[in-house]
Amino acid sequence: MPTLIIVGALWGDEAKGKLVDVFGESARFNVRYSGGNNAGHTVKVGSETYKFHLIPSGILHESCTAVLGAGMVICPAALVEELKTFREKSGREGKLLISGAAHVVFPYHRSQDAAEEEMRGDNPLGTTKRGIGPAYQDKVSRIGIRMWEFVDPNRLTSRVKEVVSLKNRTLQAFGEKPIDADAIIAEYCAYADLIRPFVGEAELIVNEAIRRGEKVLFEGAQGTLLDIDMGTYPYVTGSHPTSGGACVGTGLPPTMIDNVLGVCAAYATRVGAGPFPTELHNEIGERIRIQGNEFGTTTGRARRTGWLDLVALRHASRINGFTSLAITRLDVLSGFEEVGLCTSYEVDGHQTDAFPSDTMKLEAAKPLLEMQPGWNENLSNCKTYEELPKEAQRFVDRIEMFTETPVSLISVGPERTETIYLKPSLIWN
Ligand code: GDP
Ligand code: IMO
Ligand code: MG
C-alpha cells in the first residue's frame, strides 16, 4: 500500500517539514493528523523560505493536496494568514482540504492557555500559548466546536453562545471578565467565509485515494516524546504525534499503513520545560545552538540542545514502529572534536538502557555517553554515504545498530538537494 507516515522521533523540530516537502512531490495527498499552530516547519526552496504552522508542506507541490485532518485543532486566523502568505510567495492557489471533523481554536482557548501557564508560577510547561491544550480539553469535554459547525453561520452562532455561556459561569465565579460571544461570532463569521470552500469529507476522500493505489503521506507535528500518552507527561502537547495518531486523527486503518519514517536530528533539542537527560548546559550546547540555528520557528525561543539520546530514540522506534530512520542536520556536527551518543542512563544508582515512562525517573536519569571522534569536513555537498567522512559514517552506523532500525536517509542541509538517499525503497515502495 502506498502510505507513509512521517513522525518526529524525539521532542519535535527534527526537520519533518523538509522531509514532508521532499516526499510530498510524489504524494497525491499530504495529510496532517494532529496538533495545531503550535508546530513550526521551515522549508527552504531555492531562495525562498516558507514557514508552515498548520498547512502540510506538501502544498508546495502542484500535484499534492494538503489535508488538515480530523485530529487537528485549527486556529482560523492563523490558517487564513498562512494561506495568504503561501499564495503571495508561491504565486499559486495551492490545493487544500480540511476535515469537517477537525476542531476550531477560539480566542478563549489562547487566554486560558496563557492564564494556566501564569498560574503554574515557577513551573510552567512552556507551552506555545496557542490555545492547543485548552482546545483539546474542550474536545474531550464534548464542548468543542468542529469545522462543520464553524462554517455553518447558524450553527456557529448558537454553538459559540452555548459554550461561552458555560465558560462565563466559571469566569464570573472567579470574578473574571466574561467572554464577549458576539465579538467572537462576528470575527469568526468572516473567517468562515474564507475557509468554507475547503471543508469536506477528508477521511472518505483520503481513504478512497489509498484504495485506488495513490500515494498518501501522513505527517505528525511535534514529536514522540511530546505525545499526550507516550511522552514525558505532563511536559507534553495535547495530542498524539506518534504513528498511531495518524490512524485516530485521519481515519487511516492500521492495516493500510505501509511505512513509518522516524525523523531525528544528529543531536537532540527541546523547546519548553521537561526532562532532557542529554541536555548540555555548557559551551558545546551553545555551539550546537548557534551552528544549528536552534531557535523555534513558532515562538522564536532558544531551543535547549544536547547529544543524541539513543535510549530515547530506540524507545521511539519501538512504539512508532519505525520502518526506517532519517537522520537530519548531520552537517551541524562538523567541527566538533568529539560527538556524543547516549547509550544508557544511570537511574537511582542502577544502569539501564530502558526508557522510563515515569517522568520523575527520567528527570533523575544521568546519561552515560559514548564519545566518538568527530569530523571537520563540510558535509553539505555529500550526495552519497561513501562521500561522508568515515567518522560521520561510523556515527550513523552506531545509531542504526543501537536502535535496530535502518537509516534510509541523511539530511546534510535545509535544501531539498542536500539529501543523501541510502535506502529509498524503505520509505516509499
Ligand atoms: P520541524 O518542526 O520538524 O519541521 O523542524 P523545524 O522546521 O522547526 O526545524 C528544522 C530546521 O532545520 C529548519 O530551519 C530547517 O530549514 C533546518 N534544516 C532541515 N534539514 C536540515 C539539515 O539537514 N541541516 C541543517 N543545517 N538544517 C536543516
Ligand atoms: P514541531 O511540529 C517543538 C512543545 C512546547 C511545549 C509543549 C506543549 O515544529 O516539531 P503546546 O503549545 O503544544 O501545548 O506546548 O510542546 N511543542 C513543540 N516543541 N516543536 C513543536 O512542533 C512543538 N509543538 C509544541 O514547546 O513544551
Ligand atoms: Mg518545528
mmCIF file of N, CA and C and ligand atoms in Angstrom, residues 11-14 16 32 38-41 52 113 125-134 220-223 226 234-238 270-273 297-299 301 303, ligand 2:
data_model
loop_
_atom_site.group_PDB
_atom_site.id
_atom_site.type_symbol
_atom_site.label_atom_id
_atom_site.label_comp_id
_atom_site.label_asym_id
_atom_site.label_seq_id
_atom_site.Cartn_x
_atom_site.Cartn_y
_atom_site.Cartn_z
ATOM 1 N N TRP A 11 11.623 15.352 20.523
ATOM 2 C CA TRP A 11 10.788 16.436 21.054
ATOM 3 C C TRP A 11 10.415 17.466 19.980
ATOM 4 N N GLY A 12 10.319 17.065 18.749
ATOM 5 C CA GLY A 12 9.907 17.996 17.706
ATOM 6 C C GLY A 12 11.091 18.716 17.074
ATOM 7 N N ASP A 13 10.800 19.463 15.994
ATOM 8 C CA ASP A 13 11.792 20.278 15.289
ATOM 9 C C ASP A 13 12.934 19.457 14.699
ATOM 10 N N GLU A 14 12.638 18.238 14.297
ATOM 11 C CA GLU A 14 13.669 17.350 13.749
ATOM 12 C C GLU A 14 13.915 17.596 12.264
ATOM 13 N N LYS A 16 11.042 17.694 10.109
ATOM 14 C CA LYS A 16 9.952 16.962 9.447
ATOM 15 C C LYS A 16 9.487 17.739 8.219
ATOM 16 N N ARG A 32 -1.999 16.085 7.449
ATOM 17 C CA ARG A 32 -1.505 16.345 8.814
ATOM 18 C C ARG A 32 -2.525 15.758 9.789
ATOM 19 N N ASN A 38 0.800 25.272 17.045
ATOM 20 C CA ASN A 38 1.966 25.138 17.939
ATOM 21 C C ASN A 38 3.180 24.661 17.128
ATOM 22 N N ALA A 39 2.931 23.977 16.027
ATOM 23 C CA ALA A 39 4.006 23.477 15.174
ATOM 24 C C ALA A 39 4.618 24.606 14.359
ATOM 25 N N GLY A 40 5.866 24.413 13.962
ATOM 26 C CA GLY A 40 6.515 25.370 13.066
ATOM 27 C C GLY A 40 7.490 24.609 12.198
ATOM 28 N N HIS A 41 7.252 24.616 10.895
ATOM 29 C CA HIS A 41 8.112 23.868 9.981
ATOM 30 C C HIS A 41 8.708 24.835 8.970
ATOM 31 N N PHE A 52 5.640 27.030 7.787
ATOM 32 C CA PHE A 52 4.286 26.488 7.923
ATOM 33 C C PHE A 52 4.002 26.166 9.389
ATOM 34 N N ASP A 113 -4.875 29.199 27.952
ATOM 35 C CA ASP A 113 -3.515 28.651 27.872
ATOM 36 C C ASP A 113 -2.548 29.598 28.601
ATOM 37 N N LEU A 125 4.793 24.829 31.909
ATOM 38 C CA LEU A 125 5.099 23.757 30.942
ATOM 39 C C LEU A 125 5.900 24.311 29.767
ATOM 40 N N GLY A 126 5.798 25.636 29.590
ATOM 41 C CA GLY A 126 6.461 26.229 28.425
ATOM 42 C C GLY A 126 5.663 25.976 27.163
ATOM 43 N N THR A 127 4.338 26.073 27.254
ATOM 44 C CA THR A 127 3.524 25.851 26.047
ATOM 45 C C THR A 127 3.749 26.993 25.062
ATOM 46 N N THR A 128 3.255 26.798 23.857
ATOM 47 C CA THR A 128 3.402 27.841 22.837
ATOM 48 C C THR A 128 2.344 28.929 23.001
ATOM 49 N N LYS A 129 1.446 28.743 23.954
ATOM 50 C CA LYS A 129 0.343 29.691 24.235
ATOM 51 C C LYS A 129 -0.560 29.916 23.018
ATOM 52 N N ARG A 130 -0.679 28.886 22.193
ATOM 53 C CA ARG A 130 -1.563 28.993 21.020
ATOM 54 C C ARG A 130 -2.945 28.408 21.319
ATOM 55 N N GLY A 131 -3.189 28.044 22.580
ATOM 56 C CA GLY A 131 -4.517 27.538 22.956
ATOM 57 C C GLY A 131 -4.729 26.072 22.626
ATOM 58 N N ILE A 132 -3.643 25.360 22.366
ATOM 59 C CA ILE A 132 -3.758 23.968 21.894
ATOM 60 C C ILE A 132 -4.334 23.054 22.992
ATOM 61 N N GLY A 133 -3.721 23.090 24.174
ATOM 62 C CA GLY A 133 -4.194 22.238 25.276
ATOM 63 C C GLY A 133 -5.668 22.506 25.587
ATOM 64 N N PRO A 134 -6.059 23.773 25.812
ATOM 65 C CA PRO A 134 -7.477 24.064 26.095
ATOM 66 C C PRO A 134 -8.430 23.658 24.957
ATOM 67 N N GLY A 220 2.937 13.860 11.150
ATOM 68 C CA GLY A 220 2.672 14.236 12.533
ATOM 69 C C GLY A 220 3.481 15.463 12.878
ATOM 70 N N ALA A 221 2.856 16.427 13.519
ATOM 71 C CA ALA A 221 3.629 17.564 14.019
ATOM 72 C C ALA A 221 4.244 17.154 15.360
ATOM 73 N N GLN A 222 5.010 18.039 15.967
ATOM 74 C CA GLN A 222 5.670 17.765 17.254
ATOM 75 C C GLN A 222 6.530 16.493 17.178
ATOM 76 N N GLY A 223 6.642 15.774 18.295
ATOM 77 C CA GLY A 223 7.491 14.583 18.304
ATOM 78 C C GLY A 223 6.972 13.572 19.309
ATOM 79 N N LEU A 226 6.513 14.216 22.974
ATOM 80 C CA LEU A 226 5.515 15.238 23.328
ATOM 81 C C LEU A 226 4.108 14.655 23.225
ATOM 82 N N PRO A 234 3.839 15.562 32.585
ATOM 83 C CA PRO A 234 2.899 16.455 31.907
ATOM 84 C C PRO A 234 3.542 17.408 30.905
ATOM 85 N N TYR A 235 4.846 17.240 30.644
ATOM 86 C CA TYR A 235 5.537 18.157 29.720
ATOM 87 C C TYR A 235 5.327 17.672 28.291
ATOM 88 N N VAL A 236 4.117 17.733 27.842
ATOM 89 C CA VAL A 236 3.728 17.189 26.533
ATOM 90 C C VAL A 236 2.730 18.137 25.883
ATOM 91 N N THR A 237 2.368 17.833 24.657
ATOM 92 C CA THR A 237 1.318 18.606 23.999
ATOM 93 C C THR A 237 -0.020 17.874 24.207
ATOM 94 N N GLY A 238 -1.096 18.368 23.598
ATOM 95 C CA GLY A 238 -2.418 17.811 23.882
ATOM 96 C C GLY A 238 -2.851 16.706 22.936
ATOM 97 N N ARG A 270 15.052 20.443 22.538
ATOM 98 C CA ARG A 270 13.743 20.500 23.170
ATOM 99 C C ARG A 270 13.393 21.974 23.397
ATOM 100 N N VAL A 271 12.137 22.345 23.130
ATOM 101 C CA VAL A 271 11.661 23.693 23.458
ATOM 102 C C VAL A 271 10.638 23.524 24.575
ATOM 103 N N GLY A 272 10.639 24.422 25.533
ATOM 104 C CA GLY A 272 9.697 24.280 26.646
ATOM 105 C C GLY A 272 10.319 23.432 27.744
ATOM 106 N N ALA A 273 9.550 23.236 28.826
ATOM 107 C CA ALA A 273 10.099 22.569 30.009
ATOM 108 C C ALA A 273 9.991 21.054 29.900
ATOM 109 N N THR A 297 10.693 27.972 15.380
ATOM 110 C CA THR A 297 10.017 28.558 14.213
ATOM 111 C C THR A 297 8.732 29.260 14.635
ATOM 112 N N THR A 298 8.092 28.786 15.717
ATOM 113 C CA THR A 298 6.806 29.348 16.123
ATOM 114 C C THR A 298 6.974 30.469 17.132
ATOM 115 N N THR A 299 7.770 30.240 18.168
ATOM 116 C CA THR A 299 7.850 31.240 19.245
ATOM 117 C C THR A 299 9.188 31.989 19.261
ATOM 118 N N ARG A 301 11.799 31.005 20.558
ATOM 119 C CA ARG A 301 12.559 30.681 21.767
ATOM 120 C C ARG A 301 13.830 29.907 21.418
ATOM 121 N N ARG A 303 16.164 26.971 21.493
ATOM 122 C CA ARG A 303 15.919 25.557 21.807
ATOM 123 C C ARG A 303 17.012 25.053 22.736
HETATM 124 P P1 IMO B 2 7.005 20.977 15.523
HETATM 125 O O1 IMO B 2 5.897 20.390 14.706
HETATM 126 C C1 IMO B 2 8.812 21.579 19.422
HETATM 127 C C2 IMO B 2 6.095 21.926 22.852
HETATM 128 C C3 IMO B 2 6.040 23.262 23.566
HETATM 129 C C4 IMO B 2 5.791 22.807 24.983
HETATM 130 C C5 IMO B 2 4.851 21.608 24.794
HETATM 131 C C6 IMO B 2 3.377 21.932 24.995
HETATM 132 O O2 IMO B 2 7.553 22.234 14.956
HETATM 133 O O3 IMO B 2 8.046 19.950 15.810
HETATM 134 P P2 IMO B 2 1.633 23.213 23.443
HETATM 135 O O4 IMO B 2 1.612 24.630 22.961
HETATM 136 O O5 IMO B 2 1.649 22.201 22.359
HETATM 137 O O6 IMO B 2 0.576 22.931 24.481
HETATM 138 O O7 IMO B 2 3.040 23.081 24.247
HETATM 139 O O8 IMO B 2 5.059 21.157 23.467
HETATM 140 N N1 IMO B 2 5.832 21.963 21.404
HETATM 141 C C7 IMO B 2 6.789 21.839 20.463
HETATM 142 N N2 IMO B 2 8.131 21.727 20.589
HETATM 143 N N3 IMO B 2 8.252 21.533 18.193
HETATM 144 C C8 IMO B 2 6.898 21.609 18.068
HETATM 145 O O9 IMO B 2 6.282 21.414 16.890
HETATM 146 C C9 IMO B 2 6.107 21.807 19.224
HETATM 147 N N4 IMO B 2 4.783 21.950 19.463
HETATM 148 C C10 IMO B 2 4.629 22.025 20.794
HETATM 149 O O10 IMO B 2 7.258 23.971 23.434
HETATM 150 O O11 IMO B 2 6.980 22.330 25.559
#
